[in-house]
Amino acid sequence: MTLNPDVSKNLLRTMVLIRTFEEAILREYHADKSPGFDIGAGLVPGEMHLAAGQEPVAAGTCAHLTADDAVTATHRPHHLAIAHGVDLKAMTAEIFGRETGLGRGRGGHMHLFDPAAHFSCSGIIAEGLPPALGQAFAFQRQGQGQVAVAVTGEGAANQGAFHESLNLAALWKLPVVFVVEDNDWGISVPRAASTSVASNAERAAAYGIPGTRVEDNSVEGVYAAAGEAVSRAREGDGPSLIEVHTLRLWGHFEGDAQAYRSDLDGVPGRDPIPTFKETLLKESVIADQDFDMMTAKASEQVEEAIAYAKNSPVPSAGDALKYVFTTTGAAS
């Protein structure tokens, strides 16, 4: 698919920013977890799920959205948050558990909530789909053409919440787009061992809605499919389902040795960023210096966000019960 040159450059720019951010978080996460890997140690303790390789899903989908549209994401959320315009400094501060974070440092990287950008995510599998329906229902009632996008993984497509959400969205013709990120692995389980259909896009037919599968982790393909689905939702024609065959470049979580993966040798060659970059170079959409400028700008933005997070205060131990519900049922 041939895209408008400005669209192509913006897609690449978004993908580069996402990768630069994930590489920086990778660096900071592991900086103080040696010599022996300790998942609970360091400035960023706990699990960390990074989205390197899945940038085309976020860039191609969110390119069609406005700040008034909503996105719900998974436990691997950074790429979608960045593509949908979540504040980079506040998100980074949340990942570092700082008071200036989106959730005042209480939620961490799997629980990013930004009401200003209509963005949320959760560590619970398939949890983002029902809230997306609620947002889509509100948008439908308001009648202003807003759309909700619910992104989930191929493993979550076997959860009850996935099927219940598709059914209700189709029944009520809600303005929602379901996007399944098929990175081939549900943690360490290959999709062939857990899913009875070759493509989750086939499941759309059971609910009377369009289903499309995008192969080869193609950002152009995602952009085209998402454009049709978002337009359909805005026009009041109801939901659509898109599955993208994407790629998990790194482990399910940081510290995952990935001994179960037989495809690791071929993974670097499937990296979507150099692939898309080479396409745009051949089409004379960009030159090498354009890519260098994108990379430099992304690095500047990300390092500013990292510095902001590190220089922000940690929550006070005395405030541990703030912003939570007490036994009386009232927010503390």
Short mmCIF file of C-alpha atoms in Angstrom, two decimals:
data_model
loop_
_atom_site.label_atom_id
_atom_site.label_comp_id
_atom_site.label_asym_id
_atom_site.label_seq_id
_atom_site.Cartn_x
_atom_site.Cartn_y
_atom_site.Cartn_z
CA MET A 1 0.00 0.00 0.00
CA THR A 2 1.33 3.44 -0.95
CA LEU A 3 0.69 6.07 1.70
CA ASN A 4 0.84 9.84 1.62
CA PRO A 5 4.50 10.78 2.32
CA ASP A 6 3.56 12.87 5.36
CA VAL A 7 1.54 9.99 6.78
CA SER A 8 4.45 7.61 6.22
CA LYS A 9 6.90 9.92 7.95
CA ASN A 10 4.57 10.40 10.90
CA LEU A 11 4.12 6.64 11.26
CA LEU A 12 7.87 6.09 11.26
CA ARG A 13 8.39 8.98 13.68
CA THR A 14 5.92 7.44 16.14
CA MET A 15 7.53 4.01 15.84
CA VAL A 16 10.99 5.47 16.44
CA LEU A 17 9.80 7.36 19.55
CA ILE A 18 8.23 4.20 20.95
CA ARG A 19 11.36 2.10 20.37
CA THR A 20 13.61 4.79 21.82
CA PHE A 21 11.44 4.91 24.92
CA GLU A 22 11.40 1.13 25.35
CA GLU A 23 15.17 0.92 24.91
CA ALA A 24 15.63 3.60 27.58
CA ILE A 25 13.29 1.83 30.00
CA LEU A 26 15.16 -1.42 29.30
CA ARG A 27 18.42 0.32 30.18
CA GLU A 28 17.09 1.90 33.37
CA TYR A 29 15.26 -1.22 34.48
CA HIS A 30 18.39 -3.40 34.34
CA ALA A 31 20.87 -0.74 35.52
CA ASP A 32 20.70 -1.74 39.18
CA LYS A 33 19.60 -5.38 38.97
CA SER A 34 23.02 -6.96 38.69
CA PRO A 35 25.18 -8.98 39.18
CA GLY A 36 22.29 -11.36 39.85
CA PHE A 37 18.92 -10.44 38.36
CA ASP A 38 16.56 -9.44 41.17
CA ILE A 39 13.09 -8.51 39.90
CA GLY A 40 12.32 -6.63 43.11
CA ALA A 41 15.46 -4.49 43.15
CA GLY A 42 16.34 -1.11 41.76
CA LEU A 43 14.68 2.16 40.80
CA VAL A 44 12.02 0.31 38.80
CA PRO A 45 11.14 -2.85 40.76
CA GLY A 46 8.62 -5.45 39.69
CA GLU A 47 7.68 -6.89 36.32
CA MET A 48 8.31 -4.98 33.11
CA HIS A 49 6.64 -5.82 29.79
CA LEU A 50 8.11 -3.94 26.83
CA ALA A 51 6.57 -3.60 23.37
CA ALA A 52 9.62 -3.60 21.09
CA GLY A 53 8.48 -5.06 17.76
CA GLN A 54 4.81 -4.20 18.22
CA GLU A 55 5.13 -0.54 17.24
CA PRO A 56 3.15 -0.92 13.96
CA VAL A 57 -0.03 -1.76 15.89
CA ALA A 58 0.11 1.42 17.94
CA ALA A 59 1.32 3.76 15.19
CA GLY A 60 -1.04 2.48 12.50
CA THR A 61 -4.12 2.42 14.72
CA CYS A 62 -3.70 5.61 16.73
CA ALA A 63 -2.90 7.65 13.61
CA HIS A 64 -6.67 7.71 12.96
CA LEU A 65 -7.66 8.81 16.46
CA THR A 66 -8.12 12.19 18.08
CA ALA A 67 -7.52 13.16 21.69
CA ASP A 68 -11.27 12.78 22.27
CA ASP A 69 -11.21 9.10 21.29
CA ALA A 70 -10.44 6.42 23.87
CA VAL A 71 -7.89 3.61 23.97
CA THR A 72 -7.71 0.72 26.42
CA ALA A 73 -4.53 -1.37 26.42
CA THR A 74 -2.96 -4.44 27.96
CA HIS A 75 -0.20 -5.13 30.50
CA ARG A 76 2.21 -4.23 27.63
CA PRO A 77 0.96 -0.67 27.13
CA HIS A 78 3.74 1.85 26.49
CA HIS A 79 3.58 1.82 22.69
CA LEU A 80 -0.16 2.53 22.68
CA ALA A 81 0.10 5.19 25.36
CA ILE A 82 2.79 7.03 23.43
CA ALA A 83 0.98 6.77 20.10
CA HIS A 84 -2.24 8.09 21.68
CA GLY A 85 -0.55 11.12 23.18
CA VAL A 86 -0.23 10.23 26.87
CA ASP A 87 2.11 12.70 28.57
CA LEU A 88 5.58 11.13 28.31
CA LYS A 89 6.99 12.68 31.48
CA ALA A 90 4.00 11.74 33.65
CA MET A 91 3.98 8.21 32.24
CA THR A 92 7.70 7.77 32.89
CA ALA A 93 7.32 9.09 36.42
CA GLU A 94 4.56 6.55 37.02
CA ILE A 95 6.80 3.74 35.78
CA PHE A 96 9.45 4.91 38.25
CA GLY A 97 6.84 5.06 41.03
CA ARG A 98 7.07 8.81 41.54
CA GLU A 99 4.56 11.26 42.99
CA THR A 100 4.43 13.18 39.69
CA GLY A 101 3.27 10.09 37.81
CA LEU A 102 -0.12 9.55 36.21
CA GLY A 103 -1.29 7.65 39.29
CA ARG A 104 0.99 9.44 41.76
CA GLY A 105 3.35 6.47 41.55
CA ARG A 106 0.81 4.00 42.92
CA GLY A 107 -0.02 2.07 39.75
CA GLY A 108 3.24 1.36 37.96
CA HIS A 109 3.72 0.50 34.33
CA MET A 110 0.78 -1.93 33.97
CA HIS A 111 -1.79 0.52 35.35
CA LEU A 112 -1.44 3.75 33.41
CA PHE A 113 -4.48 6.00 33.50
CA ASP A 114 -4.65 9.35 31.73
CA PRO A 115 -8.17 10.83 31.65
CA ALA A 116 -6.93 13.76 29.57
CA ALA A 117 -5.93 11.37 26.77
CA HIS A 118 -8.77 8.90 27.39
CA PHE A 119 -6.19 6.15 27.96
CA SER A 120 -6.13 3.24 30.37
CA CYS A 121 -4.61 -0.21 30.72
CA SER A 122 -4.55 -3.13 33.12
CA GLY A 123 -2.54 -6.19 34.07
CA ILE A 124 -5.70 -8.34 33.99
CA ILE A 125 -6.06 -10.32 30.76
CA ALA A 126 -8.87 -8.99 28.51
CA GLU A 127 -9.85 -6.46 31.20
CA GLY A 128 -9.67 -3.48 28.83
CA LEU A 129 -12.50 -4.64 26.58
CA PRO A 130 -15.55 -4.08 28.85
CA PRO A 131 -14.41 -0.55 29.84
CA ALA A 132 -13.98 0.26 26.14
CA LEU A 133 -17.60 -0.76 25.63
CA GLY A 134 -18.65 1.60 28.41
CA GLN A 135 -16.78 4.45 26.76
CA ALA A 136 -18.23 3.55 23.37
CA PHE A 137 -21.73 3.49 24.84
CA ALA A 138 -21.21 6.97 26.30
CA PHE A 139 -19.84 8.20 22.97
CA GLN A 140 -22.86 6.77 21.17
CA ARG A 141 -25.21 8.59 23.52
CA GLN A 142 -23.30 11.85 23.12
CA GLY A 143 -23.46 11.57 19.34
CA GLN A 144 -20.24 13.46 18.62
CA GLY A 145 -18.51 10.79 16.56
CA GLN A 146 -16.01 9.61 19.15
CA VAL A 147 -14.59 6.09 18.98
CA ALA A 148 -13.18 3.64 21.52
CA VAL A 149 -10.36 1.25 20.62
CA ALA A 150 -9.78 -1.86 22.73
CA VAL A 151 -6.40 -3.52 22.22
CA THR A 152 -5.71 -6.98 23.58
CA GLY A 153 -3.49 -9.99 22.94
CA GLU A 154 -4.19 -13.18 21.03
CA GLY A 155 -4.27 -15.13 24.29
CA ALA A 156 -6.99 -12.86 25.64
CA ALA A 157 -9.14 -13.68 22.61
CA ASN A 158 -9.88 -16.98 24.36
CA GLN A 159 -11.26 -15.23 27.45
CA GLY A 160 -14.94 -14.83 28.14
CA ALA A 161 -14.63 -11.04 28.38
CA PHE A 162 -13.49 -10.95 24.74
CA HIS A 163 -16.53 -12.81 23.42
CA GLU A 164 -18.99 -11.08 25.71
CA SER A 165 -17.65 -7.70 24.61
CA LEU A 166 -17.86 -8.52 20.90
CA ASN A 167 -21.40 -9.78 21.34
CA LEU A 168 -22.66 -6.71 23.19
CA ALA A 169 -20.82 -4.27 20.93
CA ALA A 170 -22.38 -5.89 17.87
CA LEU A 171 -25.83 -6.03 19.44
CA TRP A 172 -25.80 -2.34 20.32
CA LYS A 173 -23.75 -1.24 17.26
CA LEU A 174 -21.28 0.52 19.50
CA PRO A 175 -18.50 2.71 18.03
CA VAL A 176 -15.66 0.47 19.11
CA VAL A 177 -12.74 -1.14 17.29
CA PHE A 178 -11.24 -4.33 18.71
CA VAL A 179 -7.56 -4.85 17.92
CA VAL A 180 -5.83 -8.16 18.69
CA GLU A 181 -2.03 -8.17 18.88
CA ASP A 182 -0.96 -11.66 17.81
CA ASN A 183 2.71 -11.92 18.73
CA ASP A 184 2.54 -15.75 18.55
CA TRP A 185 3.09 -16.28 22.26
CA GLY A 186 0.80 -16.19 25.31
CA ILE A 187 3.73 -15.83 27.72
CA SER A 188 5.42 -19.15 26.81
CA VAL A 189 2.46 -20.88 25.12
CA PRO A 190 2.40 -20.85 21.31
CA ARG A 191 -0.93 -19.76 19.86
CA ALA A 192 -1.31 -23.09 18.02
CA ALA A 193 -1.46 -24.84 21.38
CA SER A 194 -4.19 -22.60 22.76
CA THR A 195 -6.36 -21.32 19.91
CA SER A 196 -8.64 -23.40 17.70
CA VAL A 197 -8.75 -20.99 14.73
CA ALA A 198 -5.94 -19.85 12.47
CA SER A 199 -6.96 -16.21 12.85
CA ASN A 200 -8.99 -14.48 15.53
CA ALA A 201 -10.35 -12.26 12.76
CA GLU A 202 -12.47 -15.28 11.76
CA ARG A 203 -14.33 -14.98 15.05
CA ALA A 204 -15.85 -11.67 13.98
CA ALA A 205 -18.28 -13.51 11.69
CA ALA A 206 -19.93 -15.14 14.70
CA TYR A 207 -21.02 -11.67 15.83
CA GLY A 208 -21.93 -10.31 12.41
CA ILE A 209 -19.14 -7.74 12.26
CA PRO A 210 -16.17 -7.27 9.88
CA GLY A 211 -12.94 -9.09 10.73
CA THR A 212 -9.54 -8.42 9.16
CA ARG A 213 -6.11 -9.93 9.74
CA VAL A 214 -2.99 -7.92 8.93
CA GLU A 215 0.07 -10.06 8.18
CA ASP A 216 3.80 -9.33 8.31
CA ASN A 217 3.57 -6.72 11.10
CA SER A 218 2.93 -4.17 8.37
CA VAL A 219 2.31 -0.62 9.61
CA GLU A 220 0.84 0.21 6.19
CA GLY A 221 -1.58 -2.69 6.54
CA VAL A 222 -2.55 -1.70 10.07
CA TYR A 223 -3.08 1.90 8.96
CA ALA A 224 -5.39 0.81 6.15
CA ALA A 225 -7.40 -1.65 8.24
CA ALA A 226 -7.72 0.74 11.18
CA GLY A 227 -8.78 3.55 8.88
CA GLU A 228 -11.71 1.52 7.60
CA ALA A 229 -12.70 0.31 11.06
CA VAL A 230 -12.51 3.74 12.71
CA SER A 231 -14.51 5.34 9.86
CA ARG A 232 -17.15 2.64 10.17
CA ALA A 233 -17.42 3.25 13.91
CA ARG A 234 -17.62 7.05 13.50
CA GLU A 235 -20.39 6.71 10.94
CA GLY A 236 -22.52 4.68 13.33
CA ASP A 237 -22.09 1.33 11.56
CA GLY A 238 -20.83 -0.49 14.64
CA PRO A 239 -17.74 -2.40 15.69
CA SER A 240 -14.97 -4.14 13.77
CA LEU A 241 -12.27 -6.63 14.70
CA ILE A 242 -8.67 -6.39 13.50
CA GLU A 243 -5.95 -8.92 14.26
CA VAL A 244 -2.35 -7.95 13.57
CA HIS A 245 0.34 -10.61 13.25
CA THR A 246 2.98 -8.66 15.11
CA LEU A 247 6.28 -9.53 16.79
CA ARG A 248 7.60 -9.66 20.33
CA LEU A 249 11.27 -8.80 19.88
CA TRP A 250 12.13 -9.26 23.56
CA GLY A 251 10.86 -11.52 26.33
CA HIS A 252 7.36 -11.65 27.72
CA PHE A 253 8.80 -9.74 30.68
CA GLU A 254 12.30 -8.52 31.45
CA GLY A 255 14.20 -11.45 32.89
CA ASP A 256 12.42 -13.95 30.63
CA ALA A 257 15.16 -16.25 29.27
CA GLN A 258 12.84 -17.35 26.41
CA ALA A 259 14.22 -20.89 26.34
CA TYR A 260 10.83 -21.97 24.95
CA ARG A 261 11.24 -19.95 21.73
CA SER A 262 12.53 -21.76 18.66
CA ASP A 263 12.26 -18.67 16.46
CA LEU A 264 14.73 -16.38 18.24
CA ASP A 265 17.45 -16.60 15.59
CA GLY A 266 15.15 -15.08 12.98
CA VAL A 267 13.57 -12.41 15.19
CA PRO A 268 16.05 -9.53 14.56
CA GLY A 269 15.51 -9.77 10.80
CA ARG A 270 11.77 -9.18 11.29
CA ASP A 271 12.23 -5.90 13.17
CA PRO A 272 9.53 -3.58 11.72
CA ILE A 273 11.43 -0.31 12.10
CA PRO A 274 14.41 -0.98 9.80
CA THR A 275 12.00 -2.71 7.41
CA PHE A 276 9.74 0.34 7.15
CA LYS A 277 12.72 2.69 7.09
CA GLU A 278 14.20 0.85 4.08
CA THR A 279 10.86 1.00 2.28
CA LEU A 280 10.68 4.77 2.74
CA LEU A 281 14.31 5.22 1.69
CA LYS A 282 13.68 3.26 -1.53
CA GLU A 283 10.57 5.34 -2.24
CA SER A 284 12.56 8.56 -1.57
CA VAL A 285 10.05 9.54 1.13
CA ILE A 286 12.92 10.07 3.56
CA ALA A 287 16.69 10.33 3.39
CA ASP A 288 19.17 8.95 5.92
CA GLN A 289 19.51 12.34 7.57
CA ASP A 290 15.74 12.48 8.11
CA PHE A 291 15.88 9.22 10.04
CA ASP A 292 18.86 10.47 12.03
CA MET A 293 16.90 13.61 12.98
CA MET A 294 13.89 11.52 14.04
CA THR A 295 16.14 9.38 16.22
CA ALA A 296 17.88 12.38 17.78
CA LYS A 297 14.59 14.12 18.54
CA ALA A 298 13.12 10.97 20.06
CA SER A 299 16.21 10.48 22.22
CA GLU A 300 15.97 14.06 23.46
CA GLN A 301 12.31 13.65 24.42
CA VAL A 302 12.87 10.34 26.14
CA GLU A 303 15.94 11.40 28.10
CA GLU A 304 14.07 14.48 29.32
CA ALA A 305 11.29 12.22 30.55
CA ILE A 306 13.74 9.86 32.27
CA ALA A 307 15.47 12.78 34.01
CA TYR A 308 12.09 14.20 35.07
CA ALA A 309 11.10 10.87 36.59
CA LYS A 310 14.38 10.38 38.43
CA ASN A 311 14.24 13.90 39.86
CA SER A 312 10.64 13.58 41.02
CA PRO A 313 9.83 12.70 44.64
CA VAL A 314 8.79 9.24 45.74
CA PRO A 315 5.45 9.01 47.56
CA SER A 316 5.64 9.48 51.29
CA ALA A 317 5.20 6.35 53.40
CA GLY A 318 2.74 8.35 55.47
CA ASP A 319 0.49 8.63 52.42
CA ALA A 320 0.27 4.87 51.84
CA LEU A 321 -3.49 4.84 52.45
CA LYS A 322 -4.22 7.89 50.32
CA TYR A 323 -6.31 7.41 47.16
CA VAL A 324 -7.55 3.97 48.26
CA PHE A 325 -10.87 2.76 49.61
CA THR A 326 -10.95 2.08 53.34
CA THR A 327 -13.09 -0.44 55.20
CA THR A 328 -15.73 2.28 55.60
CA GLY A 329 -16.10 2.47 51.84
CA ALA A 330 -14.92 6.06 51.61
CA ALA A 331 -11.85 7.12 49.65
CA SER A 332 -9.04 8.08 51.97
#
